[in-house]
Amino acid sequence: MLVPTLLVLFFCLRGRAGLSPHFLQQPEDLVVLLGDEARLPCALGAYWGLVQWTKDGLALGGERDLPGWSRYWISGNAVSGQHDLHIRPVELEDQASYECQATQAGLRSRPAQLHVLVPPEAPQVLGGPSVSLVAGIPANLTCRSRGDARPTPELLWFRDGVRLDGATFHQTLLKEGTTGSVESILSLTPSSHDDGATLVCRARSQAMPAGKDTAVTLSLQYPPVVTLSAEPQTVQEGEKVTFRCQATAQPPVTGYRWAKGGSPVLGARGPMLVVVADASFLTAPVSCEVSNAVGSANRSTALDVQFGPILQAKPKPVSVDLGNDAFFTCVWRGNPLPRVTWTRRGDAQVLASGPTLRLPAVGPEDAGDYVCKAEPGLSGLGGGAAEARLTVNAPPVVTALHSAPAFLRGPARLQCLVFASPAPEAVIWSWDDGFLAAGSRGRFLVETFPAPEGRGGQGPGLISVLHISGTQESDFSRGFNCSARNRLGEGGTRVSLGRRDLLPMVRIVAGVAAVAMTLLLIITGVVLCCWRHSKASFSNQKNLVRILGSSDASSSRGHEEEETGNGEDQGPIVHTDHSDLVLDEEGALEAKDPTNGYYKVRGVSVSLSLGEAPGGGLFLPPSSPLGPPGTPTFYDFNPHLGMVPACRLYRARAGYLTTPHPRAFTSYIKPTSFGPPDLAPSTPPFPYAAFPTPSHPRLQTHV
């Protein structure tokens, strides 16, 4: 930051050291009034020598107070190069050509001419201040100005502030060539309205733009001047209306006569008439005739009918070049005359009143829609608004649109928005080593589309798109220019291409993949666990319990035979006291009678871990030998459980036993202890050998 600052300071000092004496400000032509002060400026740069002023080539001197010239002096800071010449008071002899000179540098300013003006004196009206005239007879009024006024004054006639036409002007010159006097003659034919009127003759010149006035009053004899009015002017049928007839006359008025629609109104003699209004007064005006010794005059009026504003001419769209004036015209008709205002759409500020709107030296900010509005009449009807658009023709306005960042070696898209009136001849994209207006060139392609909406008054809009295929490193560091041109000039903007790195995207994808993989592993573990548990419970589709008999009967007894005739079962019986029954850890199921009362026995809840069930006994179905002779007997409980075991490794809870056998177990022998089942593949499920041998050698059944 320090290095650029020092470089700038170095170049500034270097440039300052190399400057030569020169004028910073030179005097210009000046016009002053006689007796006022004149100031001629002069400023020099890089010069500290002698400075003097000359008058018509005559040097005034180098001192600041200019000795010998009592009304002249030089002001300003000489060190900073300011040398202004002052003259006060200005006299006619001061009118000359002046120069500011830097004598040691040989510099002379351009000549400045000082003009001294002398204001005119008040003019004189012949026959004034009161002039007697006769109405209807032409007459001339003469105004004269004398004196040595510079420049020659102009004589004008005014009445009530309004300039009168028809006056002739001439001037008289002296032998020396200066003006002696000037005259202006106004010709007029006075009327009764001119009685008591005041006319003004004004002498005006550049020395006195406001001028000096002399007034004269007219005195006339004339017939009556009549004014007729109706109050109220707008009425409804049945209301009273008062007509007043006022007249001025010289000599005075001698009589009044009233008429309606040309027919005399009987009984009306004075200056006022009161009537009851009806529909006939719309088409039959009331008239008043006034007489005096010179003559008579007649005036008539009709009752007023009001209506709201009606649009007669809509404002038309206007298109002008930048810097020119714009005009809008809007005509409304109404009674009374409607009040018309001009505003800009969306802005309540009143720009103008009346039928015409003028916008001087329009700029781009003036483009838009303008509203001509007429307020409703007294009746509340009518009125409304009309719009017209102002289009300012100007050089194109180019704005860069948002462009998404791009990946390296990926596609990119740059956009710009162009507004122009007239429409641009071309929209060009340029960069370091090329440009393109349309079509394709290498990696670049340009397309142009109409903008969805154009800005009000700024002409049609265009969207130009630069496509880049396969971005390179240089595309992100250099700037792209979007420019447009029409007949009024050129506009452009710089568009930069942002870069999007791939690393954040890779991190995001890797994070999402890691989370997904973790969830997948958790779900897979849960599914495999449940699947293994289910497989262990249902692998053989049976629940087998192996029960070892008494020691002397295990080798001699064969398989029990099932009773086919009476359905009795000869299965083994185990006696035990079930008062200290051990329930499953999940809670014992409610014991129910599986025979629904037929055998009057209770169902038994059997635990696959050979826990006790609350029935007082264990029902063993017919044996199903699964091994060679001499091996322990297996009993299949699965058809009697009727439930799907839970997914557990060592224990499962079954439902109540149901049996078609006529006997039920009421007691069983409680084993001394239970060990965990051996689930080795070579061992059948639930081997009874894993449990201690019961104390009784036989199982007995009880009905």
XYZ file of C-alpha atoms in Angstrom:
703
model
C 0.000 0.000 0.000
C 2.932 2.349 0.780
C 4.706 1.748 -2.510
C 1.765 2.879 -4.755
C 1.345 5.989 -2.597
C 5.006 6.943 -2.951
C 4.855 6.391 -6.698
C 1.830 8.663 -7.039
C 3.532 11.358 -4.934
C 6.707 11.025 -7.012
C 4.913 11.523 -10.310
C 2.879 14.422 -8.896
C 6.056 16.217 -7.709
C 7.774 15.431 -10.964
C 4.862 16.865 -12.966
C 4.713 19.963 -10.727
C 8.416 20.593 -11.067
C 8.131 20.542 -14.840
C 5.274 23.132 -15.139
C 5.869 26.409 -16.993
C 4.111 29.728 -16.276
C 0.566 29.711 -17.575
C -2.818 31.349 -17.068
C -5.206 29.671 -14.665
C -7.924 32.282 -15.342
C -8.141 35.061 -17.937
C -10.390 38.129 -18.005
C -13.562 38.100 -20.092
C -15.843 40.763 -21.559
C -17.816 42.553 -18.869
C -20.893 44.788 -18.894
C -21.468 47.106 -15.920
C -23.766 49.992 -15.108
C -22.528 53.482 -14.699
C -21.439 53.952 -11.069
C -21.119 50.235 -10.247
C -17.906 48.265 -9.555
C -16.105 46.282 -12.246
C -13.858 43.259 -11.527
C -11.653 41.611 -14.154
C -10.118 38.310 -12.895
C -6.585 37.103 -13.687
C -4.818 34.045 -12.186
C -1.365 32.676 -13.077
C 0.235 29.345 -12.305
C 3.945 28.605 -11.783
C 4.747 32.309 -12.013
C 5.872 34.646 -9.232
C 7.180 37.586 -11.226
C 5.764 41.023 -12.068
C 2.139 41.201 -13.225
C 0.579 44.338 -14.733
C -2.658 45.407 -16.432
C -3.044 47.468 -19.617
C -5.950 49.661 -20.740
C -6.201 50.011 -24.514
C -2.477 49.123 -24.576
C -1.506 51.605 -21.843
C 0.241 49.999 -18.832
C -1.410 50.823 -15.532
C 1.652 49.868 -13.426
C 2.987 46.944 -11.440
C 2.015 48.055 -7.926
C -1.058 46.598 -6.261
C -2.625 50.025 -5.475
C -1.886 51.414 -8.994
C -0.759 54.942 -8.118
C -2.233 57.583 -10.398
C -5.413 55.608 -10.891
C -7.499 56.451 -7.861
C -10.453 54.258 -8.854
C -8.266 51.288 -9.862
C -6.510 48.607 -7.734
C -5.312 44.978 -7.917
C -6.567 42.403 -5.399
C -5.849 38.779 -4.600
C -2.999 36.718 -3.189
C 0.064 37.359 -5.328
C 1.807 34.258 -3.950
C -0.986 32.031 -5.217
C -0.992 33.887 -8.546
C -4.249 35.898 -8.160
C -4.163 39.408 -9.741
C -7.733 40.786 -10.174
C -8.302 44.337 -11.465
C -11.038 46.381 -9.711
C -12.642 49.661 -10.884
C -15.067 51.566 -8.658
C -17.109 53.554 -9.430
C -17.234 52.881 -13.162
C -17.448 55.889 -15.441
C -17.953 56.245 -19.168
C -14.223 56.757 -19.723
C -13.531 53.293 -18.281
C -15.082 51.636 -21.321
C -11.984 50.110 -22.956
C -10.048 46.908 -23.688
C -8.009 45.425 -20.784
C -5.199 42.821 -20.690
C -3.380 40.978 -17.879
C 0.357 40.556 -18.595
C 3.116 38.459 -16.975
C 6.021 40.566 -18.200
C 8.898 38.319 -17.099
C 7.305 35.243 -18.702
C 6.141 37.075 -21.799
C 2.509 36.080 -21.258
C -0.478 38.194 -22.262
C -4.112 37.337 -21.601
C -6.812 37.663 -24.180
C -8.325 41.189 -24.365
C -11.405 41.788 -22.225
C -13.821 44.535 -23.310
C -15.483 46.566 -20.557
C -18.863 48.031 -21.584
C -20.375 50.836 -19.521
C -24.169 51.147 -19.660
C -26.183 54.297 -18.956
C -29.816 53.715 -17.897
C -32.543 55.754 -19.597
C -34.568 58.484 -17.935
C -38.336 58.275 -17.347
C -40.300 58.908 -20.595
C -42.946 61.621 -21.101
C -46.532 61.121 -22.472
C -47.871 64.148 -24.296
C -51.197 65.379 -22.835
C -50.760 63.398 -19.615
C -51.292 62.481 -16.892
C -55.005 62.363 -17.962
C -56.141 62.260 -21.585
C -59.777 62.894 -22.567
C -61.096 60.817 -25.489
C -64.412 60.043 -27.122
C -65.542 56.434 -27.398
C -65.448 55.141 -30.976
C -63.192 57.939 -32.330
C -59.548 57.060 -33.252
C -56.790 58.861 -31.311
C -52.955 58.876 -30.983
C -50.891 58.844 -27.801
C -47.225 59.987 -27.976
C -44.428 58.873 -25.604
C -40.953 60.522 -25.760
C -37.593 59.799 -24.068
C -34.613 62.158 -23.883
C -31.092 61.856 -22.494
C -27.720 60.219 -23.216
C -28.774 56.626 -22.494
C -26.497 53.763 -23.557
C -27.672 51.786 -25.369
C -30.660 53.512 -26.976
C -33.809 52.719 -24.931
C -36.878 50.960 -26.302
C -40.333 52.529 -25.702
C -43.184 50.099 -24.997
C -46.908 50.508 -24.179
C -48.696 48.461 -21.511
C -52.224 48.180 -20.153
C -52.847 46.269 -16.950
C -49.443 44.622 -17.364
C -50.199 43.465 -20.913
C -48.131 44.842 -23.779
C -50.126 46.673 -26.449
C -49.448 46.252 -30.159
C -49.940 48.756 -32.925
C -47.434 51.379 -31.748
C -44.936 52.964 -34.158
C -41.376 53.784 -33.064
C -38.786 56.217 -34.419
C -35.701 58.058 -33.110
C -33.863 61.316 -33.783
C -30.067 61.355 -34.166
C -27.794 64.288 -33.303
C -25.062 65.544 -35.604
C -22.335 63.817 -33.585
C -24.004 60.489 -34.286
C -25.355 60.008 -30.782
C -29.034 59.587 -30.060
C -30.911 62.797 -29.338
C -34.431 61.526 -28.523
C -36.771 58.636 -29.257
C -40.552 58.596 -29.661
C -43.324 56.002 -29.744
C -46.873 56.716 -31.000
C -49.798 54.441 -30.018
C -52.878 54.555 -32.264
C -56.178 53.326 -30.767
C -59.913 53.582 -31.065
C -61.204 53.794 -27.479
C -64.385 52.166 -26.284
C -66.522 52.394 -23.189
C -64.324 49.798 -21.541
C -61.382 52.191 -21.794
C -62.898 54.773 -19.487
C -60.609 55.181 -16.518
C -58.061 52.814 -18.014
C -54.397 53.410 -17.245
C -51.826 53.129 -20.009
C -48.104 52.916 -19.268
C -45.195 53.981 -21.479
C -41.984 52.215 -20.481
C -38.401 53.109 -21.490
C -36.288 49.947 -21.326
C -32.726 49.064 -22.288
C -29.935 46.638 -21.423
C -28.755 49.074 -18.781
C -32.171 48.885 -17.080
C -34.080 45.743 -18.047
C -36.966 46.624 -15.723
C -37.244 50.031 -17.372
C -38.773 53.270 -16.188
C -42.547 53.894 -16.553
C -44.823 56.852 -17.096
C -48.595 56.320 -16.724
C -51.560 58.131 -18.299
C -55.302 57.783 -17.523
C -58.050 57.774 -20.200
C -61.347 59.642 -19.655
C -64.213 58.764 -22.063
C -67.913 59.355 -22.736
C -69.702 56.165 -23.771
C -73.038 54.334 -23.793
C -73.819 51.897 -20.935
C -71.538 48.886 -20.429
C -73.733 46.067 -19.074
C -72.827 43.047 -16.893
C -75.523 40.411 -16.309
C -75.186 37.606 -13.731
C -77.410 34.862 -12.297
C -77.189 33.520 -8.734
C -76.981 30.646 -8.422
C -75.824 29.887 -11.913
C -76.496 26.121 -11.594
C -79.953 25.319 -10.269
C -82.619 22.628 -10.156
C -86.181 23.101 -11.304
C -88.326 25.007 -8.747
C -85.428 26.935 -7.152
C -85.258 30.701 -7.130
C -82.701 32.518 -9.278
C -81.671 36.150 -8.961
C -80.457 38.016 -12.058
C -78.444 41.181 -11.507
C -77.878 43.760 -14.271
C -74.987 46.120 -13.563
C -74.055 48.976 -15.924
C -71.469 51.748 -16.156
C -72.106 54.708 -18.413
C -70.975 58.254 -19.109
C -73.369 60.075 -18.814
C -75.344 58.028 -16.199
C -77.945 55.277 -16.930
C -81.549 56.343 -17.570
C -83.506 53.012 -17.651
C -83.619 49.111 -17.591
C -85.709 46.605 -19.614
C -85.886 42.795 -18.981
C -86.786 40.067 -21.457
C -86.845 36.250 -21.531
C -86.282 34.565 -24.878
C -86.948 37.938 -26.583
C -90.272 38.490 -24.783
C -90.501 41.338 -22.232
C -90.882 40.433 -18.573
C -93.836 42.410 -17.279
C -93.296 44.384 -14.084
C -89.504 44.298 -14.209
C -88.015 47.818 -14.113
C -84.896 47.861 -11.899
C -81.410 46.312 -12.076
C -82.544 43.028 -10.363
C -84.938 40.263 -11.464
C -86.049 37.271 -9.282
C -87.709 34.296 -10.990
C -88.532 30.617 -10.303
C -86.378 28.531 -12.611
C -87.865 25.874 -14.903
C -86.695 23.852 -17.886
C -87.407 26.703 -20.291
C -84.505 28.731 -18.903
C -82.087 26.209 -20.464
C -83.004 27.361 -23.995
C -84.556 30.809 -23.332
C -81.857 33.181 -22.040
C -82.678 36.205 -19.927
C -81.585 39.611 -21.299
C -81.177 43.074 -19.751
C -81.106 46.309 -21.808
C -79.678 49.517 -20.252
C -79.954 53.047 -21.781
C -78.383 56.511 -21.271
C -78.166 59.781 -23.230
C -75.439 58.432 -25.522
C -77.021 55.084 -26.353
C -78.058 51.633 -25.007
C -76.585 48.173 -24.467
C -78.052 44.687 -24.070
C -76.681 41.519 -22.363
C -78.216 38.059 -21.988
C -77.360 34.881 -20.047
C -78.624 31.351 -19.579
C -78.553 29.156 -16.523
C -75.437 27.033 -16.309
C -75.555 23.242 -16.635
C -72.511 21.556 -15.208
C -70.963 18.266 -16.322
C -67.843 16.407 -15.382
C -64.608 16.292 -17.379
C -64.594 14.345 -20.629
C -61.374 13.347 -22.359
C -61.208 14.749 -25.870
C -57.595 14.087 -26.844
C -55.424 11.445 -25.234
C -51.701 12.065 -24.750
C -49.554 10.257 -27.279
C -46.309 8.364 -26.617
C -43.226 10.476 -27.176
C -39.745 9.362 -28.154
C -36.954 11.938 -28.000
C -33.186 11.871 -28.021
C -31.174 12.442 -24.889
C -30.957 16.146 -23.979
C -33.967 17.314 -26.035
C -37.271 18.639 -24.695
C -40.331 16.394 -24.465
C -43.933 17.613 -24.788
C -47.217 15.902 -23.908
C -50.688 17.273 -24.676
C -53.929 16.147 -23.058
C -57.306 17.854 -23.684
C -60.270 17.601 -21.288
C -63.632 19.311 -21.688
C -66.002 20.093 -18.843
C -68.185 22.736 -17.188
C -66.677 24.145 -15.120
C -63.332 23.779 -16.823
C -61.650 20.764 -15.225
C -58.350 21.049 -13.370
C -55.765 19.025 -15.238
C -52.550 17.898 -13.543
C -49.549 15.928 -14.733
C -47.730 13.365 -12.601
C -45.395 10.472 -13.131
C -46.838 7.043 -12.564
C -46.059 5.905 -9.059
C -45.220 9.438 -7.880
C -47.731 11.878 -6.380
C -45.661 14.978 -7.144
C -47.457 17.336 -9.564
C -45.168 18.178 -12.475
C -47.428 20.653 -14.266
C -50.999 21.929 -14.483
C -52.889 22.460 -17.692
C -53.213 20.630 -20.978
C -49.466 20.613 -21.797
C -46.502 19.034 -20.031
C -42.975 20.103 -20.961
C -39.918 18.179 -19.808
C -36.744 20.132 -20.650
C -33.482 18.402 -21.549
C -34.660 14.894 -20.721
C -32.257 12.284 -19.419
C -32.464 8.530 -18.924
C -34.012 9.065 -15.500
C -36.975 10.890 -17.124
C -38.046 7.824 -19.126
C -41.322 6.316 -17.976
C -45.093 6.752 -17.985
C -46.704 10.130 -17.365
C -50.285 10.559 -16.223
C -52.676 13.316 -17.285
C -55.420 13.482 -14.658
C -58.629 15.518 -14.505
C -60.487 15.770 -11.233
C -64.258 15.128 -11.208
C -66.619 18.089 -11.383
C -68.767 19.444 -8.573
C -71.357 16.767 -9.288
C -68.753 14.065 -8.662
C -69.139 12.702 -12.177
C -66.588 12.446 -14.934
C -62.882 12.802 -14.554
C -60.227 10.171 -14.918
C -56.662 9.744 -16.079
C -54.752 8.951 -19.253
C -51.157 7.773 -19.605
C -48.448 8.191 -22.204
C -44.923 6.816 -22.216
C -41.760 8.822 -22.682
C -38.947 6.919 -24.329
C -35.540 8.540 -24.079
C -33.234 7.604 -26.908
C -29.821 7.162 -25.341
C -26.748 4.966 -25.518
C -27.384 1.407 -24.356
C -27.453 0.604 -20.649
C -25.695 -2.720 -20.020
C -25.983 -4.586 -16.706
C -24.209 -7.780 -15.715
C -26.529 -10.559 -14.570
C -25.646 -13.147 -11.931
C -23.679 -16.068 -13.345
C -23.203 -19.321 -11.476
C -19.605 -20.348 -10.637
C -18.161 -23.054 -12.861
C -15.822 -26.001 -12.440
C -12.473 -26.124 -14.160
C -12.836 -27.801 -17.578
C -16.590 -27.669 -17.152
C -19.247 -25.586 -18.953
C -19.850 -21.946 -17.964
C -22.520 -19.365 -18.736
C -22.182 -15.547 -18.544
C -25.134 -13.164 -19.037
C -25.716 -9.437 -19.494
C -28.910 -7.371 -19.800
C -29.104 -4.581 -22.400
C -31.692 -1.782 -22.563
C -31.496 0.675 -25.430
C -33.639 2.971 -27.537
C -33.174 2.835 -30.429
C -32.445 -0.876 -30.381
C -28.734 -1.738 -30.317
C -27.062 -2.559 -33.586
C -25.116 -5.379 -31.963
C -24.254 -6.911 -28.598
C -20.593 -7.961 -28.509
C -18.696 -10.123 -26.022
C -14.945 -9.473 -25.901
C -12.033 -10.814 -23.900
C -8.238 -10.714 -23.991
C -7.693 -12.420 -27.272
C -10.972 -12.216 -29.115
C -14.544 -11.052 -29.443
C -17.832 -12.559 -30.575
C -21.190 -10.982 -31.434
C -23.153 -14.046 -32.525
C -22.665 -17.698 -33.341
C -19.728 -19.720 -32.084
C -15.971 -19.429 -32.054
C -13.829 -22.171 -30.603
C -14.984 -22.799 -27.038
C -17.342 -19.813 -27.084
C -20.972 -19.482 -28.192
C -23.165 -16.335 -28.043
C -26.974 -16.315 -27.921
C -29.278 -13.309 -27.627
C -32.882 -13.352 -26.340
C -35.536 -10.692 -25.708
C -35.778 -9.670 -22.058
C -38.998 -10.777 -20.288
C -39.895 -7.193 -19.383
C -38.426 -3.911 -20.527
C -37.908 -0.961 -18.233
C -40.457 1.779 -18.717
C -39.239 4.259 -21.301
C -35.811 2.666 -21.781
C -36.659 0.748 -24.888
C -36.722 -3.005 -25.497
C -34.476 -5.237 -23.435
C -32.126 -7.974 -24.598
C -30.347 -10.761 -22.733
C -27.041 -11.843 -24.247
C -25.545 -15.156 -23.086
C -21.925 -16.247 -23.565
C -21.492 -20.023 -23.305
C -18.026 -21.442 -22.562
C -17.371 -25.119 -23.028
C -14.398 -26.604 -21.220
C -13.267 -23.719 -19.032
C -9.557 -23.058 -18.601
C -7.518 -21.440 -15.837
C -7.298 -18.174 -17.785
C -11.106 -17.900 -17.980
C -11.332 -17.345 -14.220
C -8.644 -14.648 -14.030
C -9.530 -12.493 -17.019
C -12.614 -10.332 -17.444
C -15.255 -10.598 -20.140
C -16.789 -7.396 -21.544
C -20.393 -7.202 -22.714
C -20.988 -4.087 -24.825
C -23.781 -2.748 -27.048
C -23.891 0.093 -29.555
C -26.579 2.189 -31.243
C -26.563 5.487 -33.143
C -26.296 7.508 -29.906
C -23.302 5.773 -28.396
C -22.030 2.663 -26.717
C -22.404 1.106 -23.273
C -20.794 -1.876 -21.643
C -20.030 -3.748 -18.455
C -17.466 -6.214 -17.180
C -18.518 -9.752 -16.283
C -16.284 -12.080 -14.269
C -16.462 -15.870 -14.102
C -16.458 -17.368 -10.615
C -14.770 -20.666 -9.885
C -16.277 -23.586 -7.989
C -13.819 -26.003 -6.358
C -14.393 -29.758 -6.550
C -12.982 -30.521 -3.055
C -16.013 -29.362 -0.998
C -18.274 -31.429 -3.239
C -16.063 -34.504 -2.750
C -16.148 -33.977 0.989
C -19.906 -33.741 0.981
C -20.294 -36.878 -1.160
C -17.796 -38.791 1.030
C -19.622 -37.724 4.195
C -22.971 -38.792 2.820
C -21.495 -42.122 1.661
C -19.944 -42.744 5.094
C -23.217 -42.065 6.886
C -25.091 -44.300 4.439
C -22.527 -47.097 4.856
C -22.747 -46.867 8.664
C -26.523 -47.102 8.580
C -26.305 -50.021 6.142
C -23.900 -51.913 8.426
C -26.129 -51.355 11.466
C -29.232 -52.541 9.613
C -27.356 -55.543 8.199
C -26.108 -56.535 11.686
C -29.594 -56.349 13.159
C -31.049 -58.387 10.299
C -28.328 -61.078 10.556
C -28.772 -61.348 14.322
C -32.519 -61.816 14.062
C -32.048 -64.212 11.166
C -29.653 -66.419 13.148
C -31.971 -66.433 16.158
C -34.948 -67.338 14.004
C -32.976 -70.049 12.255
C -31.952 -71.585 15.586
C -35.589 -71.606 16.725
C -37.141 -72.963 13.547
C -34.382 -74.998 11.888
C -36.086 -78.360 12.323
C -39.634 -77.067 12.481
C -39.987 -79.001 15.767
C -39.516 -78.469 19.454
C -38.016 -81.680 20.887
C -37.565 -82.476 24.574
C -35.527 -85.506 25.517
C -36.621 -87.231 28.810
C -34.563 -89.990 30.344
C -36.517 -92.725 32.192
C -35.485 -94.756 35.238
C -32.114 -96.357 35.239
C -33.427 -99.909 35.017
C -36.047 -99.141 32.425
C -33.982 -97.014 30.048
C -32.420 -100.033 28.414
C -35.303 -102.510 28.610
C -38.244 -100.341 27.651
C -38.998 -99.724 24.089
C -41.035 -96.990 22.641
C -44.441 -96.423 24.171
C -47.376 -97.572 22.087
C -50.206 -95.253 21.352
C -53.755 -96.262 22.025
C -55.741 -96.173 18.830
C -59.132 -97.388 20.077
C -59.905 -95.340 23.190
C -57.273 -92.647 22.673
C -55.505 -93.304 26.019
C -51.832 -92.419 26.369
C -49.274 -94.650 28.083
C -46.599 -91.949 28.265
C -44.438 -91.638 31.361
C -45.594 -89.726 34.434
C -43.496 -87.623 36.803
C -44.803 -86.870 40.305
C -43.716 -83.751 42.111
C -44.956 -81.015 44.352
C -45.553 -77.875 42.315
C -45.861 -75.484 45.214
C -42.407 -74.089 44.481
C -43.021 -73.840 40.745
C -40.442 -71.730 38.880
C -41.977 -69.514 36.181
C -40.444 -68.282 32.981
C -38.600 -64.928 33.384
C -41.108 -63.285 31.075
C -43.953 -64.276 33.484
C -46.200 -67.342 33.505
C -49.008 -67.431 31.024
C -52.523 -67.820 32.289
C -53.405 -71.526 32.600
C -56.529 -72.568 30.848
C -58.395 -75.840 30.438
C -57.251 -77.071 26.983
C -60.242 -79.457 26.782
C -62.742 -76.648 27.428
C -64.009 -78.545 30.519
C -64.423 -81.956 28.912
C -61.630 -83.572 30.938
C -61.689 -80.916 33.637
C -57.954 -80.346 33.503
C -55.820 -77.208 33.231
C -53.435 -76.425 30.446
C -49.734 -76.385 31.092
C -47.344 -73.561 30.158
C -44.189 -75.210 28.974
C -40.837 -73.514 28.825
C -38.452 -74.771 26.220
C -35.761 -74.578 28.816
C -37.733 -77.275 30.692
C -38.955 -74.920 33.328
C -42.039 -75.855 35.293
C -45.552 -74.952 34.151
C -48.429 -74.096 36.485
C -50.507 -77.203 35.974
C -49.078 -79.606 38.481
C -47.740 -81.929 35.798
C -46.126 -82.238 32.416
C -47.939 -83.766 29.488
C -45.694 -85.885 27.291
C -47.038 -86.805 23.873
C -46.284 -90.122 22.219
C -42.590 -90.799 21.820
C -40.856 -90.182 18.551
C -37.582 -92.072 18.469
C -35.019 -90.102 16.481
C -31.977 -92.339 17.049
C -30.944 -95.993 17.116
C -32.196 -98.333 19.840
C -30.834 -97.643 23.271
C -30.732 -93.856 22.833
C -32.912 -91.585 25.010
C -36.471 -90.973 23.957
C -37.464 -87.669 22.259
C -40.892 -86.099 22.537
C -42.250 -83.635 19.970
C -44.141 -80.768 21.630
C -44.426 -78.596 18.596
C -47.914 -79.709 17.443
C -49.239 -78.952 20.945
C -47.655 -75.570 21.487
C -49.337 -73.815 18.554
C -47.048 -70.694 18.872
C -43.936 -69.453 17.168
C -41.054 -69.332 19.665
C -39.474 -65.960 20.294
C -36.067 -65.117 18.856
C -33.926 -66.120 21.812
C -30.756 -68.184 22.117
C -31.551 -70.403 25.095
C -35.191 -70.043 26.055
C -38.486 -69.571 24.261
C -41.957 -69.158 25.548
C -44.691 -71.467 24.159
C -48.443 -71.430 24.414
C -50.670 -73.738 26.372
C -50.598 -77.449 25.653
C -53.641 -78.919 24.088
C -54.207 -82.656 23.860
C -56.840 -85.018 22.639
C -55.804 -87.566 25.296
C -58.255 -88.341 28.085
C -55.601 -87.795 30.762
C -53.842 -84.730 31.935
C -50.885 -84.324 34.213
C -51.602 -82.966 37.655
C -48.122 -83.231 39.090
C -44.548 -83.613 38.016
C -41.185 -84.060 39.589
C -39.199 -80.861 39.890
C -35.680 -81.328 38.595
C -32.872 -80.490 40.959
C -31.409 -77.870 38.561
C -31.410 -76.820 34.968
C -28.336 -76.236 32.972
C -27.985 -74.421 29.694
C -28.926 -76.488 26.698
C -26.194 -77.888 24.546
C -26.546 -76.465 21.117
C -23.641 -78.303 19.545
C -24.424 -79.508 16.041
C -23.879 -83.176 17.031
C -26.342 -83.015 19.909
C -30.105 -83.118 19.297
C -32.077 -80.143 20.561
C -32.727 -80.054 24.292
C -31.031 -83.376 25.297
C -32.370 -84.617 28.527
C -28.969 -86.000 29.440
C -27.881 -82.459 30.144
C -30.195 -82.314 33.172
C -29.915 -84.239 36.439
C -31.846 -87.528 36.661
C -35.156 -87.186 38.542
C -35.404 -88.888 41.947
C -38.294 -91.134 40.892
C -37.619 -94.005 38.509
C -40.920 -93.729 36.697
C -43.420 -91.173 35.478
C -46.990 -91.728 36.584
C -50.153 -90.294 35.141
C -53.249 -89.261 36.988
C -56.698 -88.552 35.608
